[in-house]
Amino acid sequence: MSELSNKEKAEWPLWEVFIRSKAGLDHKHVGSLHAADADMAIENARDVYTRRMEGISLWVVESKYVHASNPDDAGSLYDPANDKIYRHPTFYNLPDEVKYM
Amino acid sequence: MDAFKQHFDEKIDKELTIEPKDWMPDEYRKTLIRQISQHAHSEIVGMLPEGNWITRAPSLRRKAVLLAKVQDEAGHGLYLYSAAETLGISRDEMLDQLHTGKAKYSSIFNYPTITWADMGAIGWLVDGAAIMNQVPLCRTSYGPYARAMVRVCKEESFHQRQGFEIMLTLSNGSAIQKKMAQDALNRWWWPSLMMFGPPDAESPHTEQSVRWRIKRFTNDELRQKFVDVTVEQAKVLGLTIPDPELKWNEERGHYDMGPINWDEFWNVVKGNGPCNKQRLDTRRQAWEDGAWVRDAAMAYANKKAARSNKKTAEAA
Ligand SMILES: [Fe+2]
Ligand SMILES: [Fe+2]
């Protein structure tokens, strides 16, 4: 995400913003923004991404620290999981009399 | 055909989203950068005509609402700039294109806002037209763009409602207030129809963009949709649409409309609208006046980081 942008040095770094929308839920990626440092990134994220009570907690991560898998590798990367259906409970046939399992 | 291109086309056909790291044709990337950055610029420049009335809103309620709306538009610009950045253009590059006049923004914002009723007409018509354009883009093929549009669309509906409410209040007010509302409608109607862009016959890129799901309806389709719903809304206001040829066409199931003055449209696009110069000057001025703030914030952040690095080094 980051290696292509920030061409100009004067530009504030790019940050990825994650919001926890309510207690008990995961933080979810919502977008990005520019800020000089982490404090400013959180303040800006508050103004840009939570104007309507969208969240109760914010994470910001400088985009250059996010490492992503390569979509071209998706085949080989996720393939090993494909033939392991025995990891799912529906793989097992149990008699109908067995309850609560 | 090469495998990358084939894989891309298959994804488009299956209505799957394209994400930043996926392979995409150069032309797709270029078209998206142009479209998204233009859209972002429109949100940002679009704050100016309305900003003109924040300090002069007729009540505290109207002021708070207008302020919130204009702040939303800033947010929309920021969502869209970050979506465009995922395609490999920097924020500064985009701003530079805006400030040098290389990039365009919606021509509607080159018209002046001379009365309070213009705040009503803009919310009702301009945001209304924008919504027509934007809703289909929530399902556009490029993931970051589609997600930004979902956020934008959620926020837009209050914009149109507050504008309509202003028009309704004026229309139900004194004779002078009603006249003011009608005058605003007269001035904003045609430029609003132009917001959908040139007629399909003169819009050469439409076909490719529809194929790529960067565009989901043609300019004329969206314009027709807008006219059909807006004419009915004007009836509620008791105002007259300034088009003597406007007439319900039973056969088509749509309103027929009079010809649009495309010479005026192209003239404004080329920079000769009533406020083109003023809008660009204001943008440039804001950018230049803010330079020291951007530099100071960066210098402060760097100094703070250096200090904390030194502390960690000493502690080790
Ligand atoms: Fe907007
Ligand atoms: Fe809006």
XYZ file of C-alpha atoms and ligand atoms in Angstrom:
419
model
C 0.000 0.000 0.000
C 2.708 2.448 0.986
C 5.645 1.841 -1.298
C 4.006 3.559 -4.260
C 2.838 6.702 -2.507
C 4.675 9.196 -0.319
C 6.811 10.072 -3.316
C 7.301 13.589 -2.087
C 9.280 13.807 1.120
C 7.281 16.711 2.501
C 4.148 14.618 2.612
C 2.953 13.445 6.020
C 3.204 9.663 6.336
C 0.214 7.474 5.552
C -1.595 5.613 8.364
C -4.119 2.791 8.283
C -7.097 3.241 10.582
C -8.893 0.467 12.477
C -12.076 0.992 14.476
C -13.784 -1.077 17.154
C -17.421 -0.224 16.550
C -18.671 -1.477 19.906
C -17.452 -3.272 22.978
C -16.665 -6.922 22.342
C -16.030 -6.628 18.613
C -12.746 -6.738 16.694
C -11.071 -3.646 15.323
C -11.824 -3.432 11.621
C -9.905 -1.623 8.897
C -11.843 1.428 7.679
C -9.403 3.394 5.521
C -6.314 5.532 5.728
C -5.162 9.084 6.279
C -2.077 11.262 6.518
C -0.659 12.544 9.791
C 2.707 13.701 11.098
C 2.717 11.298 14.047
C 0.590 8.731 15.872
C -1.139 11.266 18.137
C -2.211 13.326 15.173
C -3.253 10.198 13.289
C -5.626 9.281 16.117
C -7.071 12.781 16.268
C -7.530 12.890 12.514
C -9.055 9.421 12.516
C -11.563 10.618 15.090
C -12.575 13.516 12.809
C -12.494 11.640 9.518
C -13.867 8.225 10.433
C -16.005 8.608 13.570
C -18.250 11.628 13.040
C -21.356 9.520 13.713
C -20.376 7.382 16.696
C -18.876 4.705 14.459
C -16.442 3.602 17.115
C -15.360 3.375 20.729
C -11.709 2.550 20.104
C -9.181 3.438 17.406
C -5.968 1.843 16.210
C -3.622 3.561 13.789
C -0.670 1.823 12.131
C 1.766 3.540 9.832
C 1.058 1.979 6.435
C 4.704 1.117 5.762
C 4.577 -1.401 8.619
C 1.692 -3.353 7.123
C 2.910 -6.446 5.284
C 0.422 -8.068 2.963
C 0.293 -11.442 1.247
C 0.645 -11.380 -2.506
C -2.649 -12.065 -4.322
C -0.719 -14.046 -6.973
C 0.295 -16.528 -4.270
C -3.285 -17.084 -3.137
C -3.453 -20.444 -4.916
C -0.473 -22.074 -3.242
C -0.893 -20.163 0.022
C -4.419 -21.327 0.797
C -4.465 -24.565 -1.162
C -3.283 -26.824 1.720
C -6.490 -25.964 3.609
C -8.685 -27.075 0.713
C -8.335 -30.842 1.194
C -8.668 -30.853 4.962
C -12.412 -30.894 5.283
C -11.991 -33.133 8.355
C -11.287 -29.868 10.186
C -14.988 -29.085 9.977
C -17.525 -30.705 12.330
C -19.869 -31.598 9.440
C -17.262 -34.131 8.200
C -18.254 -36.577 10.958
C -21.371 -38.776 10.764
C -22.912 -39.425 14.146
C -26.125 -41.314 14.971
C -29.197 -39.099 15.399
C -29.587 -40.205 19.029
C -26.458 -38.282 19.983
C -27.584 -34.878 21.244
C -25.761 -31.711 22.169
C -22.605 -32.433 20.183
C -4.464 -13.087 -24.593
C -2.162 -12.989 -21.629
C -3.186 -14.813 -18.506
C -3.220 -11.714 -16.280
C -5.638 -9.893 -18.515
C -7.851 -12.931 -18.793
C -7.915 -13.391 -15.024
C -8.800 -9.703 -14.585
C -11.627 -9.873 -17.133
C -13.024 -12.975 -15.447
C -13.115 -11.199 -12.109
C -14.905 -8.223 -13.646
C -17.457 -10.526 -15.275
C -18.074 -12.377 -12.019
C -18.698 -9.066 -10.214
C -15.663 -9.704 -7.980
C -13.740 -6.714 -6.635
C -10.297 -5.726 -7.773
C -7.950 -4.894 -4.888
C -4.838 -2.657 -4.847
C -2.281 -5.464 -5.183
C -4.164 -7.297 -7.946
C -2.941 -7.041 -11.506
C -4.960 -4.512 -13.532
C -4.660 -3.031 -17.028
C -2.836 0.321 -17.154
C -5.831 1.974 -18.714
C -8.094 0.776 -15.870
C -5.676 2.193 -13.312
C -5.374 5.493 -15.168
C -9.116 5.897 -15.647
C -9.740 5.163 -11.979
C -7.084 7.603 -10.797
C -8.637 10.290 -12.974
C -12.196 9.529 -11.890
C -11.511 9.122 -8.154
C -9.231 12.148 -7.871
C -11.699 14.314 -9.791
C -14.371 13.121 -7.448
C -12.194 13.941 -4.425
C -11.405 17.411 -5.794
C -15.145 18.027 -6.259
C -15.820 17.237 -2.611
C -13.053 19.575 -1.494
C -13.846 22.495 -3.820
C -17.535 21.837 -3.123
C -17.004 23.087 0.421
C -16.313 26.608 -0.826
C -19.728 27.724 -2.146
C -21.397 26.523 1.056
C -18.634 27.737 3.329
C -19.650 31.170 2.090
C -22.850 30.973 4.185
C -21.718 29.324 7.430
C -21.210 32.610 9.259
C -24.446 34.036 7.871
C -26.827 31.114 8.402
C -30.182 32.460 9.632
C -30.258 30.481 12.894
C -27.989 28.510 15.182
C -29.689 25.283 14.044
C -29.048 26.042 10.375
C -25.466 27.017 11.159
C -24.756 23.788 13.031
C -26.316 21.743 10.217
C -24.415 23.533 7.457
C -21.174 23.208 9.390
C -21.742 19.467 9.807
C -22.537 19.084 6.119
C -19.448 20.955 4.980
C -17.322 18.909 7.385
C -18.780 15.741 5.845
C -17.724 16.954 2.393
C -14.161 17.348 3.684
C -14.386 13.768 4.933
C -15.646 12.573 1.544
C -12.673 14.222 -0.137
C -10.305 12.492 2.287
C -11.857 9.019 1.843
C -11.546 9.397 -1.904
C -7.993 10.726 -1.902
C -6.897 7.691 0.111
C -8.751 5.368 -2.269
C -6.877 6.965 -5.203
C -3.558 6.666 -3.359
C -3.913 2.878 -3.307
C -3.509 3.061 -7.100
C -0.032 4.540 -6.812
C -0.508 8.295 -7.016
C 0.538 10.441 -4.055
C -1.689 12.937 -2.276
C 0.664 15.788 -3.143
C 0.607 14.838 -6.807
C -3.169 14.966 -6.851
C -3.289 18.290 -5.049
C -0.717 19.633 -7.456
C -2.900 18.586 -10.386
C -5.843 20.406 -8.804
C -3.875 23.555 -8.064
C -2.296 23.774 -11.508
C -5.663 23.273 -13.185
C -4.559 19.991 -14.758
C -7.251 18.045 -12.910
C -10.907 18.984 -13.097
C -13.600 19.070 -10.464
C -17.353 19.203 -10.912
C -18.301 22.365 -12.801
C -21.290 23.002 -10.571
C -19.014 24.502 -7.925
C -18.010 27.296 -10.279
C -21.377 28.964 -9.777
C -21.824 31.591 -7.041
C -24.011 31.223 -3.935
C -25.672 34.611 -3.743
C -28.603 34.043 -1.394
C -29.401 31.787 1.553
C -31.845 29.903 -0.677
C -28.821 28.657 -2.603
C -27.952 26.503 0.444
C -31.363 24.905 0.018
C -31.045 24.452 -3.735
C -27.533 23.003 -3.440
C -28.516 20.437 -0.816
C -31.661 19.446 -2.661
C -30.397 19.478 -6.261
C -26.602 19.254 -6.199
C -26.360 16.686 -3.417
C -29.413 14.999 -4.944
C -27.651 14.676 -8.300
C -24.469 13.560 -6.550
C -26.403 10.799 -4.763
C -27.833 9.582 -8.097
C -24.284 9.355 -9.407
C -22.803 7.849 -6.273
C -25.218 5.134 -5.205
C -24.373 2.850 -8.173
C -20.663 3.403 -7.428
C -21.044 1.557 -4.116
C -20.905 -1.559 -6.340
C -18.054 -0.391 -8.518
C -15.329 -2.913 -9.337
C -12.410 -1.307 -7.490
C -12.648 -2.314 -3.822
C -11.222 0.782 -2.079
C -13.382 3.065 -4.242
C -16.542 1.046 -3.613
C -15.924 1.000 0.136
C -15.315 4.758 0.200
C -18.560 5.276 -1.702
C -20.554 3.215 0.792
C -19.353 5.531 3.535
C -20.069 8.630 1.416
C -23.583 7.523 0.475
C -24.518 6.824 4.090
C -23.651 10.421 4.921
C -25.183 12.072 1.857
C -28.851 11.525 2.553
C -28.966 14.072 5.371
C -27.342 16.585 2.997
C -30.197 16.379 0.556
C -32.850 16.385 3.265
C -31.499 19.488 4.988
C -31.450 21.285 1.624
C -35.011 20.287 0.833
C -36.069 21.424 4.299
C -34.571 24.873 3.660
C -36.466 25.068 0.359
C -39.676 23.930 2.043
C -39.384 26.522 4.813
C -38.773 29.300 2.296
C -41.585 28.090 0.038
C -44.008 28.173 2.955
C -42.723 31.561 4.090
C -43.426 35.122 2.953
C -43.864 36.012 -0.714
C -40.301 37.307 -0.822
C -38.945 34.092 0.701
C -40.844 31.981 -1.801
C -39.516 34.146 -4.614
C -36.009 33.615 -3.281
C -36.503 29.839 -3.356
C -37.833 29.973 -6.921
C -34.905 32.143 -7.993
C -32.428 29.636 -6.544
C -34.177 26.774 -8.349
C -34.050 28.769 -11.585
C -30.304 29.265 -11.288
C -29.333 25.743 -10.098
C -31.636 23.563 -12.198
C -29.701 23.464 -15.460
C -26.210 23.301 -13.943
C -27.485 20.376 -11.824
C -28.579 18.502 -14.950
C -25.132 19.151 -16.430
C -23.545 17.411 -13.423
C -24.298 14.059 -15.080
C -21.884 14.940 -17.864
C -22.230 15.225 -21.641
C -24.885 13.217 -23.510
C -24.068 9.550 -24.103
C -23.492 10.152 -27.813
C -20.615 12.503 -26.933
C -19.203 10.467 -24.078
C -16.708 8.142 -25.763
C -15.361 6.423 -22.637
C -18.731 5.369 -21.261
C -18.771 1.946 -22.896
C -15.374 0.901 -21.556
C -16.166 2.273 -18.095
C -19.469 0.412 -17.955
C -17.638 -2.750 -19.021
C -15.165 -2.287 -16.156
C -17.950 -1.459 -13.694
C -16.316 1.901 -12.986
C -19.581 3.356 -14.191
C -22.833 1.470 -13.803
C -25.270 3.680 -15.718
C -24.771 6.105 -18.574
C -24.946 9.889 -18.130
C -28.305 10.163 -19.843
C -29.831 7.322 -17.830
C -28.853 8.951 -14.550
C -29.977 12.394 -15.709
C -33.395 11.015 -16.620
C -33.720 9.296 -13.269
C -32.861 12.533 -11.504
C -35.382 14.578 -13.485
C -38.151 12.039 -12.906
C -37.832 12.102 -9.120
C -36.969 15.781 -8.730
C -39.932 17.115 -10.715
C -42.270 15.410 -8.266
C -40.373 16.903 -5.317
C -40.692 20.399 -6.813
C -44.475 19.926 -6.815
C -44.361 19.413 -3.044
C -42.515 22.710 -2.753
C -44.990 24.438 -5.056
C -42.097 25.679 -7.192
C -41.799 25.664 -10.977
C -38.979 23.864 -12.801
C -37.511 26.412 -15.238
C -38.020 24.266 -18.338
C -41.055 25.132 -20.498
C -40.606 21.911 -22.477
C -40.728 19.664 -19.420
C -43.604 17.237 -19.953
C -44.603 13.769 -18.790
C -44.269 11.274 -21.622
C -46.817 8.538 -21.058
C -45.292 6.254 -23.664
C -41.739 6.387 -22.278
C -42.858 6.540 -18.663
C -40.427 9.441 -18.175
C -40.383 13.211 -18.288
C -39.244 14.779 -21.554
C -36.970 17.771 -21.052
C -35.838 20.745 -23.092
C -32.341 20.990 -24.598
C -29.394 21.563 -22.269
C -27.039 24.417 -23.094
C -23.861 22.377 -23.600
C -21.949 25.436 -24.793
C -22.344 26.850 -21.308
C -21.173 23.538 -19.807
C -18.003 23.355 -21.905
C -17.314 27.000 -21.299
C -17.348 26.436 -17.526
C -15.269 23.250 -17.881
C -12.673 25.253 -19.803
C -12.365 27.636 -16.873
C -14.654 30.477 -17.863
C -17.473 29.946 -15.360
C -18.436 32.745 -12.985
C -16.225 31.488 -10.122
C -13.533 29.200 -11.608
C -10.743 31.626 -10.858
C -11.984 32.473 -7.387
C -12.336 28.791 -6.398
C -8.847 27.842 -7.587
C -7.293 30.923 -6.015
C -8.926 30.088 -2.683
C -7.687 26.483 -2.852
C -4.137 27.513 -3.726
C -4.097 30.167 -1.038
C -5.257 27.650 1.588
C -2.548 25.210 0.476
C 0.198 27.846 0.608
C -0.977 29.335 3.893
C -0.959 25.867 5.433
C 2.585 25.040 4.322
C 4.254 26.196 7.548
C 1.805 24.152 9.617
C 2.565 20.994 7.627
C 6.311 21.601 7.910
C 6.188 22.431 11.607
C 4.137 19.329 12.435
C 6.605 17.140 10.544
C 9.620 18.785 12.166
C 8.044 18.324 15.614
C 7.244 14.666 14.918
C 10.795 14.014 13.707
C 12.323 15.711 16.737
C 10.102 13.792 19.113
C 10.986 10.502 17.397
C 14.720 11.315 17.541
C 14.459 12.146 21.239
C 12.698 8.916 22.106
C 15.215 6.915 20.024
C 18.050 8.533 21.974
C 16.374 7.681 25.281
C 15.966 4.040 24.262
C 19.593 3.913 23.164
C 20.800 5.361 26.484
C 18.672 2.974 28.502
C 20.082 -0.020 26.647
Fe -20.091 14.632 -0.592
Fe -22.996 16.098 0.185
